[in-house]
XYZ file of C-alpha atoms in Angstrom:
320
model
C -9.442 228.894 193.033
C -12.910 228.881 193.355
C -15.058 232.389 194.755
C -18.738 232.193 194.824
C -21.300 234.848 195.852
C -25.107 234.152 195.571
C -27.889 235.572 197.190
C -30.007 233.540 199.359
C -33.023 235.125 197.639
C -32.859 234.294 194.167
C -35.389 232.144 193.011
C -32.799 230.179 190.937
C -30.155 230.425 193.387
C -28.990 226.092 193.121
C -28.888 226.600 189.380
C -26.773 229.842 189.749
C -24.279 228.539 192.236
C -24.053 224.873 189.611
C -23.282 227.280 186.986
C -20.879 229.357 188.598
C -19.114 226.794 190.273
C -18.961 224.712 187.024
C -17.479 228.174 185.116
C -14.929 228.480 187.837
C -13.858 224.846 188.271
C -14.332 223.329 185.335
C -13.250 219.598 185.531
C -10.468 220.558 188.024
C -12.944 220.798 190.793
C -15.701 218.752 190.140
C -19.234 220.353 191.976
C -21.213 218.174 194.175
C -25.186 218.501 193.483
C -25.732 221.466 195.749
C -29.156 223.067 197.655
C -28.581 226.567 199.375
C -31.579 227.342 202.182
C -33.785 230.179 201.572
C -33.088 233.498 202.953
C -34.974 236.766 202.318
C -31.863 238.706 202.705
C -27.702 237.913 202.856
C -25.300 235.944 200.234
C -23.877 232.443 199.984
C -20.240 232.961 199.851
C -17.997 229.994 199.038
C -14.079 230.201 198.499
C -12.145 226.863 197.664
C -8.428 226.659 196.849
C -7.017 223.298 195.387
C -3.987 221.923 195.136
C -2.855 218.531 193.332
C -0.144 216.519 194.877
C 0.269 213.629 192.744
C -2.760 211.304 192.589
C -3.858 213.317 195.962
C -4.898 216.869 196.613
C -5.876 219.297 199.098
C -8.756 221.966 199.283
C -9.014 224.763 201.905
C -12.599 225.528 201.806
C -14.895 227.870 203.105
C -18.356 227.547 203.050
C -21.706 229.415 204.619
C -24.788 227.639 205.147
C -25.408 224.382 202.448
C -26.573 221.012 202.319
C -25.813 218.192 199.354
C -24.669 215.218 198.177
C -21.741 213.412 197.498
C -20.533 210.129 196.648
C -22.346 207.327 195.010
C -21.946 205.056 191.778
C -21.011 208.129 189.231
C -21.156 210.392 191.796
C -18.937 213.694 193.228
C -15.509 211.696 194.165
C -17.202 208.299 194.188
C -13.545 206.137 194.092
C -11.982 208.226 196.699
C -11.399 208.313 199.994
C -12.325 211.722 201.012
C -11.027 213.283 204.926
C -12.677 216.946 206.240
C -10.611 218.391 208.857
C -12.634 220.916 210.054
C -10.931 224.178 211.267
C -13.986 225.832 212.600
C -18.096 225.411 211.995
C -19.379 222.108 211.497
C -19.893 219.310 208.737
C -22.685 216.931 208.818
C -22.667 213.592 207.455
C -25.424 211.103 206.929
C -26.064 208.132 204.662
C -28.407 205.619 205.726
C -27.976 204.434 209.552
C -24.767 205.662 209.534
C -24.414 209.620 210.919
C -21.048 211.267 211.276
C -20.294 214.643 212.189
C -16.744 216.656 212.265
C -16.652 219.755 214.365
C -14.261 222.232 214.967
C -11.120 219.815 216.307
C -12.056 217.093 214.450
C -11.550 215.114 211.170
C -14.088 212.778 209.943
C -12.919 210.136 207.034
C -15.359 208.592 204.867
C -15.475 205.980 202.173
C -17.370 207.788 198.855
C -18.042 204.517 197.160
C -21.809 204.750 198.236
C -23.928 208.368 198.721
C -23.195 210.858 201.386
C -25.746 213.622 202.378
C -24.156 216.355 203.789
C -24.528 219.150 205.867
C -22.317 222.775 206.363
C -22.699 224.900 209.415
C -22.643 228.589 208.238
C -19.071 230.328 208.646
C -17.293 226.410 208.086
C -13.519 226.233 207.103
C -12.045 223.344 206.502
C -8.831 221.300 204.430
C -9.800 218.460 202.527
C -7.841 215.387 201.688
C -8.921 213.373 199.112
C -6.688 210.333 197.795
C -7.637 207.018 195.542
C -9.963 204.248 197.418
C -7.731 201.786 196.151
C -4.711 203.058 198.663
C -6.807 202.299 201.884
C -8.112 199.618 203.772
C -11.543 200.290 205.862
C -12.438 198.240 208.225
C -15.472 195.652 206.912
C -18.906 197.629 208.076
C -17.445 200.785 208.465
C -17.717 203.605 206.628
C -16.723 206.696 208.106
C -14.051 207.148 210.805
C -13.742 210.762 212.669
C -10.664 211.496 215.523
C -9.160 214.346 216.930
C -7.181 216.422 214.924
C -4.905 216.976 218.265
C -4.233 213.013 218.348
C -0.704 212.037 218.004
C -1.027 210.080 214.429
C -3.414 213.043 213.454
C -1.071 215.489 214.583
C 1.934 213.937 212.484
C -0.220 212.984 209.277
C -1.688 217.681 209.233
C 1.850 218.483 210.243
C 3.210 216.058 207.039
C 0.212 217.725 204.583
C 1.435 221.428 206.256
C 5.064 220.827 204.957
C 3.975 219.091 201.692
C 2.070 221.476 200.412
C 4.240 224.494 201.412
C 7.364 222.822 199.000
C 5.460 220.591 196.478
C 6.643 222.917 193.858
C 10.111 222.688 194.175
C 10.436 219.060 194.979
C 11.807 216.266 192.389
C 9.132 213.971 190.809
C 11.755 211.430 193.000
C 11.080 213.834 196.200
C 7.533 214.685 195.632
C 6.929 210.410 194.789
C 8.646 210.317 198.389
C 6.151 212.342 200.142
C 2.976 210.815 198.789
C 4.182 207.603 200.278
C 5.176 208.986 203.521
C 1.975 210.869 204.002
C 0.170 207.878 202.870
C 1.595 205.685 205.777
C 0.800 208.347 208.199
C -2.259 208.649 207.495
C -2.949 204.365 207.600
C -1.480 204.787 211.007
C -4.052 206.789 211.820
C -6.730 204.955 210.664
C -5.270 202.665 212.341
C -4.360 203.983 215.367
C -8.088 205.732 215.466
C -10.442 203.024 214.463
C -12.313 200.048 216.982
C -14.685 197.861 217.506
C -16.913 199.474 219.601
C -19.994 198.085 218.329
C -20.822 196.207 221.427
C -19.911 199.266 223.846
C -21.633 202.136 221.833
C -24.971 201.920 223.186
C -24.276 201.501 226.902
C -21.922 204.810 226.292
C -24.526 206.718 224.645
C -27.164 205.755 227.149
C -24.071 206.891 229.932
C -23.640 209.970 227.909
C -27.520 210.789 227.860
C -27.892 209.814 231.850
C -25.142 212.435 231.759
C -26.328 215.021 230.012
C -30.090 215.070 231.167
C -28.510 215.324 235.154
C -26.165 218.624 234.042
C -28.630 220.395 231.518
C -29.542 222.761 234.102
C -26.747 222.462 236.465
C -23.901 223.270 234.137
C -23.899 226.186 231.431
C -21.085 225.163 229.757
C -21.585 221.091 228.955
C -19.564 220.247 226.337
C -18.295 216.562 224.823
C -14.561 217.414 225.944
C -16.650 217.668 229.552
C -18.791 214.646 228.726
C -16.371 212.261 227.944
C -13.868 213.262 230.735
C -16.705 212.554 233.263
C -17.348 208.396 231.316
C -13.629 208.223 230.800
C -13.238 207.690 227.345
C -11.930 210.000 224.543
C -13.658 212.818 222.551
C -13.945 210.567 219.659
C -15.607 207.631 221.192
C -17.879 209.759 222.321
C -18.671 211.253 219.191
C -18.665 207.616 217.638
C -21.353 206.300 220.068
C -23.430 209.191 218.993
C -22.994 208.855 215.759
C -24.284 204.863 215.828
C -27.213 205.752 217.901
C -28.876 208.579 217.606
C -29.115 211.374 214.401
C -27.957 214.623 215.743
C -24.442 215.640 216.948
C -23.796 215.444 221.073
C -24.484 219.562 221.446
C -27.615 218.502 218.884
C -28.985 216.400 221.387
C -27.983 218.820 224.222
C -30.069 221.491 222.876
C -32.988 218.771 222.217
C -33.142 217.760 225.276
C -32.952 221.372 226.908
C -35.730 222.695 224.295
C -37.643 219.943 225.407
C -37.381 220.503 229.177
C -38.082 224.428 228.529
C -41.163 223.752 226.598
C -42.602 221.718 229.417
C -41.650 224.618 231.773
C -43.724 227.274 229.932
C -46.848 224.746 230.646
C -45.797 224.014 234.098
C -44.589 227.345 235.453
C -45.224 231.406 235.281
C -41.835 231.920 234.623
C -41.479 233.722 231.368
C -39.993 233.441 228.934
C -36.530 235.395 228.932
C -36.309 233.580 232.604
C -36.886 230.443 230.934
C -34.130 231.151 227.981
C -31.863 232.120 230.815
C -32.814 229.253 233.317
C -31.840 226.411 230.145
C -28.331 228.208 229.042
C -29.407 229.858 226.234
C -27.667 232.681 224.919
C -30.273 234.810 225.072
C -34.177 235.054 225.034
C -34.183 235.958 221.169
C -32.018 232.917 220.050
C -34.433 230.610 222.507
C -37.353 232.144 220.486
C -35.518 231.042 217.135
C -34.180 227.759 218.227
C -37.731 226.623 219.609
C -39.635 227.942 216.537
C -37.411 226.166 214.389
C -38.351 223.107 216.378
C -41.991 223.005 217.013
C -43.068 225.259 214.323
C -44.148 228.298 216.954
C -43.203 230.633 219.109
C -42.843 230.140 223.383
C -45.600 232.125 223.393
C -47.576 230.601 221.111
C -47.030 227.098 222.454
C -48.355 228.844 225.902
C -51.295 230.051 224.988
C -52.064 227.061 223.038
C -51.793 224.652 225.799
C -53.286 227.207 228.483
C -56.236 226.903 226.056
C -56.430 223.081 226.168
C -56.467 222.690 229.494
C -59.358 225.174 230.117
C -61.121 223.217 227.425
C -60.641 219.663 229.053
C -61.360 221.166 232.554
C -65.124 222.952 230.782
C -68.404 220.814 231.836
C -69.082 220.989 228.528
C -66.267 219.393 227.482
């Protein structure tokens, strides 16, 4: 078991959280190189509970907000295959071209031979199955493979891990040999029940998905990908899949690009302001607009109003 509590604030809060986790774990849970964002105020919490099934185990993590790295030649769990099913929150995965993200509902699988940079929504719980490399076959040029956690072989693989862990200590090194197999063909049919060649299809989804999206931004409050990929006809994780060749943020990433975008053009266009604006793009209120655009373009609404009401006066001077 693994507890953590650091504040955001410290100065040497990475090298606390390293140390702590590494007094904690030890060499039974190994600590990927962590950074923790910089807060003036609030704690990192962390809580991480392992078990060891044989040559696999389990961890039922939860994490606040944190980014890192894992994988790679010498690396956090380099010769494993590593699977996040996310419970609730949100983990981010990038490495190179390739982008994968697991939300709540979903499980993302990854190959660890080569460097993963991660990101952890705040509030994120999740299990973790991690099991040897050399067990699984992936698919040549792919490296991460995410699918609904309410798919049937997904279903039957968590519902296998559920009862496993519940009686691994009373089972028979003949018994407990038993269930490692068993859960290791479940989960091959999932991977290969879940995983395609959609290489060829993925960009004429995405650009359906975006044609999509940019017609119900304003029209529809509550656009989702359940939503989005009912409307193309294909499943939640092709969806998710097509995003994740083609573009670097999640689907609801690119939703609130797109309607951050089309707001900030409205406070130039119009004199609606800009709670009316927050409201008119489906945001949840006028104070997380304010923080959601500042985050993106470095200033407020307001700001970025004045700014560009000042420009125009200055191109439209005779002095100009």
């Amino acid at each position: 078991m693994i507890d953590l509590a650091v504040p955001y604030a410290n100065e040497n809060r990475n090298r606390v959280l390293l140390r702590e986790w590494r007094r904690q774990g030890g060499e039974r849970v190994p600590a990927p190189p962590l950074r923790l964002p910089r807060h003036s105020e609030g704690t990192y919490r962390a809580r991480i509970w392992k078990q060891s099934m044989l040559d696999f185990f389990l961890e039922d993590q939860y994490s606040d907000a944190v980014a890192g790295t894992t994988g790679g030649p010498g690396g956090h769990l380099e010769d494993r295959i590593v699977t996040s099913v996310t419970l609730s929150g949100e983990w981010r995965f990038a490495s190179g071209a390739q982008r994968s993200t697991a939300g709540a509902g979903m499980l993302c699988v990854r190959r660890n031979e080569s460097p993963w940079d991660f990101e952890v929504a705040r509030g994120t719980r999740a299990v973790t199955l991690v099991l040897p490399a050399s067990e699984i076959r992936f698919p040549v040029n792919t490296r991460a493979v995410t699918a609904e956690q309410a798919s049937p072989a997904a279903v039957l693989l968590l519902a296998q891990l559920r009862l496993w862990a519940e009686l691994s200590a009373g089972l028979s090194a003949a018994a407990a040999g038993a269930a490692r197999n068993a859960t290791l063909e479940l989960f091959r049919g999932l991977m290969n029940d879940q995983v395609i060649d959609d290489a060829e299809c993925a960009p004429a989804l995405l650009r359906a998905a975006m044609d999509h999206i940019e017609i119900r931004l304003l029209a529809d409050p509550d656009l989702n990908p359940r939503g989005i990929a009912a409307a193309l006809n294909v499943s939640v994780r092709t969806l998710y899949r097509a995003f994740g060749q083609g573009v670097t943020s999640s689907v609801m990433g690119y939703v609130r690009e797109r309607r951050l975008e089309r707001a900030r053009a409205e406070l130039s266009s119009t004199r609606l302001t800009v709670s009316e604006i927050a409201a008119r793009w489906h945001f949840a209120d006028s104070s997380h607009f304010v923080k959601a655009y500042k985050k993106r373009y470095a200033e407020t609404p307001t700001e970025g109003r004045q700014d560009r009401r000042h420009a125009r006066r200055d191109a439209a001077s005779p002095d100009a």
